[in-house]
CSV table of C-alpha atoms in Angstrom, one decimal:
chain,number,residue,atom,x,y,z
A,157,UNK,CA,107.8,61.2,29.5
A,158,UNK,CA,108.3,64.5,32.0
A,159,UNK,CA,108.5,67.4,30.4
A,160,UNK,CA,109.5,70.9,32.9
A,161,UNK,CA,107.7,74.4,32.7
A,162,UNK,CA,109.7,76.7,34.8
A,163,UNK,CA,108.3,80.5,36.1
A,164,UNK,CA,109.0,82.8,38.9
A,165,UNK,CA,112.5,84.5,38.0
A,166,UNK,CA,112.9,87.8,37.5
A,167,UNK,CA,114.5,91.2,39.7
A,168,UNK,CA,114.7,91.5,42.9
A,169,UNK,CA,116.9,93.1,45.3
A,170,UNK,CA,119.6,92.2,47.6
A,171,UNK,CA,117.9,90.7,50.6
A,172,UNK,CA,114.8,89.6,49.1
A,173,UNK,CA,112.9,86.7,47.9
A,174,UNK,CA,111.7,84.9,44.8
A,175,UNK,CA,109.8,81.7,44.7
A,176,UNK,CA,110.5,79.5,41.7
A,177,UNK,CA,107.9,77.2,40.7
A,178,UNK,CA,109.0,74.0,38.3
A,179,UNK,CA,105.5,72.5,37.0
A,180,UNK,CA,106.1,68.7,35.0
A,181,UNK,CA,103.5,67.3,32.7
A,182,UNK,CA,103.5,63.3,32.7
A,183,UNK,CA,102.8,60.2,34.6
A,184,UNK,CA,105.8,59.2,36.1
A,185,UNK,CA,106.4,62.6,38.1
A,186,UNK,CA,106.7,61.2,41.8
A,187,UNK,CA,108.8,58.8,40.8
A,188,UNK,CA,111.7,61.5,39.7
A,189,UNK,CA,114.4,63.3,41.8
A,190,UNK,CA,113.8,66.6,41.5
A,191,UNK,CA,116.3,69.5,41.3
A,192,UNK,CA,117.2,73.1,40.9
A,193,UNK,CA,120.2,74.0,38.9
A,194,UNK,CA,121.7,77.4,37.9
A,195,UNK,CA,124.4,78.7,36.0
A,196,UNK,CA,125.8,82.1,35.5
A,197,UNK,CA,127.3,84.0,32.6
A,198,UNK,CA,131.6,82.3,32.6
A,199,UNK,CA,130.3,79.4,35.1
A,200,UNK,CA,129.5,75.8,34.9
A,201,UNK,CA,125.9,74.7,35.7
A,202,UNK,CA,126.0,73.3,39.7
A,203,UNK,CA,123.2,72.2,41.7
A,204,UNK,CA,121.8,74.2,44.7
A,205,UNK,CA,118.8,71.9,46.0
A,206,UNK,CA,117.3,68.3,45.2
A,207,UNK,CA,114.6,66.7,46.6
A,208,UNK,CA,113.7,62.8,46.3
A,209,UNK,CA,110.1,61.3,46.0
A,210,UNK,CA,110.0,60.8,49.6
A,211,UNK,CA,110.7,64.6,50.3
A,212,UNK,CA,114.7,64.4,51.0
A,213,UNK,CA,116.8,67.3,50.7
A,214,UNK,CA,119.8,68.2,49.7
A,215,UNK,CA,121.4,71.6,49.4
A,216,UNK,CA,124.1,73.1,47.9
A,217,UNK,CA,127.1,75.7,50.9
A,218,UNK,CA,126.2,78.2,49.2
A,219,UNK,CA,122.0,78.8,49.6
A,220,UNK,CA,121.8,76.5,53.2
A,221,UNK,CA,119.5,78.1,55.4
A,222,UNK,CA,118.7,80.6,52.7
A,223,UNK,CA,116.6,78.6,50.1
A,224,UNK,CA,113.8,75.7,50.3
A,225,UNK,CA,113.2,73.5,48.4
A,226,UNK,CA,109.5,71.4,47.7
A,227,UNK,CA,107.5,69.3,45.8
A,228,UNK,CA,103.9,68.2,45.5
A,229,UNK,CA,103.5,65.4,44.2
A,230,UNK,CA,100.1,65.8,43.5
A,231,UNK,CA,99.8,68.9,42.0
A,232,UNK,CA,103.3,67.6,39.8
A,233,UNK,CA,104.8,70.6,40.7
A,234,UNK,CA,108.3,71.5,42.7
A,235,UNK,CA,109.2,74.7,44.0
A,236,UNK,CA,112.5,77.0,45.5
A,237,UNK,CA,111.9,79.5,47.6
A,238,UNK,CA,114.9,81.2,47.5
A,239,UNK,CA,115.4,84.4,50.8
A,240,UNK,CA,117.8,86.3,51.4
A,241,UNK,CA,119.0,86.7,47.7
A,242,UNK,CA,122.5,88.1,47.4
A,243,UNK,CA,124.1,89.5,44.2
A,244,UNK,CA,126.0,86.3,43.4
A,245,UNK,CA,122.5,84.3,43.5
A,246,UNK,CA,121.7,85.9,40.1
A,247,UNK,CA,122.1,83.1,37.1
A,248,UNK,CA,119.9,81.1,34.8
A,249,UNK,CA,117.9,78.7,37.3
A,250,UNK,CA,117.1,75.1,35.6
A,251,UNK,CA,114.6,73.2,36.9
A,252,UNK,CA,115.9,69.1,36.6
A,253,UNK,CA,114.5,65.6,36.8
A,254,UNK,CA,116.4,62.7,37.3
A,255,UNK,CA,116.0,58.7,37.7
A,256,UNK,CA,118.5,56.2,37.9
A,257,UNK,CA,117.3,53.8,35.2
A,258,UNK,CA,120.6,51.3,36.2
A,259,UNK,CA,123.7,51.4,38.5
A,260,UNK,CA,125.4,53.0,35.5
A,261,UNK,CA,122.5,54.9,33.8
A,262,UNK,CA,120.3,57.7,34.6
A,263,UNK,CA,117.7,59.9,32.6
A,264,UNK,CA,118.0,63.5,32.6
A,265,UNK,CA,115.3,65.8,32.3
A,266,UNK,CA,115.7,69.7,32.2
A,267,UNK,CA,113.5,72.5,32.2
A,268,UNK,CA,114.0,75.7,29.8
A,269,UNK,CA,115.8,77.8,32.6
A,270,UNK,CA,114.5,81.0,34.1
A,271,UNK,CA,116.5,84.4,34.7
A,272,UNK,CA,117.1,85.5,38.5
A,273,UNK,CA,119.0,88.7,39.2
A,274,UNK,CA,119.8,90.2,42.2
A,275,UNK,CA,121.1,94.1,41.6
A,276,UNK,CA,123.5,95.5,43.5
């Protein structure tokens, strides 16, 4: 019933910041884990943040105490601000919703992914 709209990606230089903004249309939006996702050109897709309804986080090594993750659930909208940015940061970024319907089965939803790249 979610579907993702994903913006914010672009250029930016080593050091800086980009804020990625993930914004779901439906009614079951607060009810979703929400996550970011990227994947780079050779890699496999890993996670680097997720964030329950009830505003837990979880972050990947690699961006802890570099990116933020957010959500409101009002506005149905969840967001990474991502600092600090380093040349191996840049990759597709997905925006992801998940709910665990069973023990064995969850529902995936994905957004259409957004470009970040860090120069050298």
């Amino acid at each position: 019933q979610v579907q993702l709209v994903e913006s914010g990606g672009g250029l930016v230089q080593p050091g800086g910041s980009l804020r990625l903004s993930c914004a779901a249309s439906g009614s079951i939006f607060s009810i979703y884990v929400m996550g970011w996702y990227r994947q780079a050109p050779g890699n496999q897709r890993e996670l680097v943040a997720s964030i329950t309804p009830g505003g837990s986080t979880n972050y990947a090594d690699f961006v802890k105490g570099r990116f933020t993750i957010s959500r409101d659930n009002a506005k149905n909208m969840v967001y990474l601000q991502m600092n600090s940015l380093k040349p191996e940061d840049t990759a597709v970024y997905y925006c992801n919703a998940n709910r665990r319907l069973t023990t064995a089965v969850a529902y995936n939803l994905w957004g259409q992914g957004t470009q970040v790249t860090v120069s050298s």
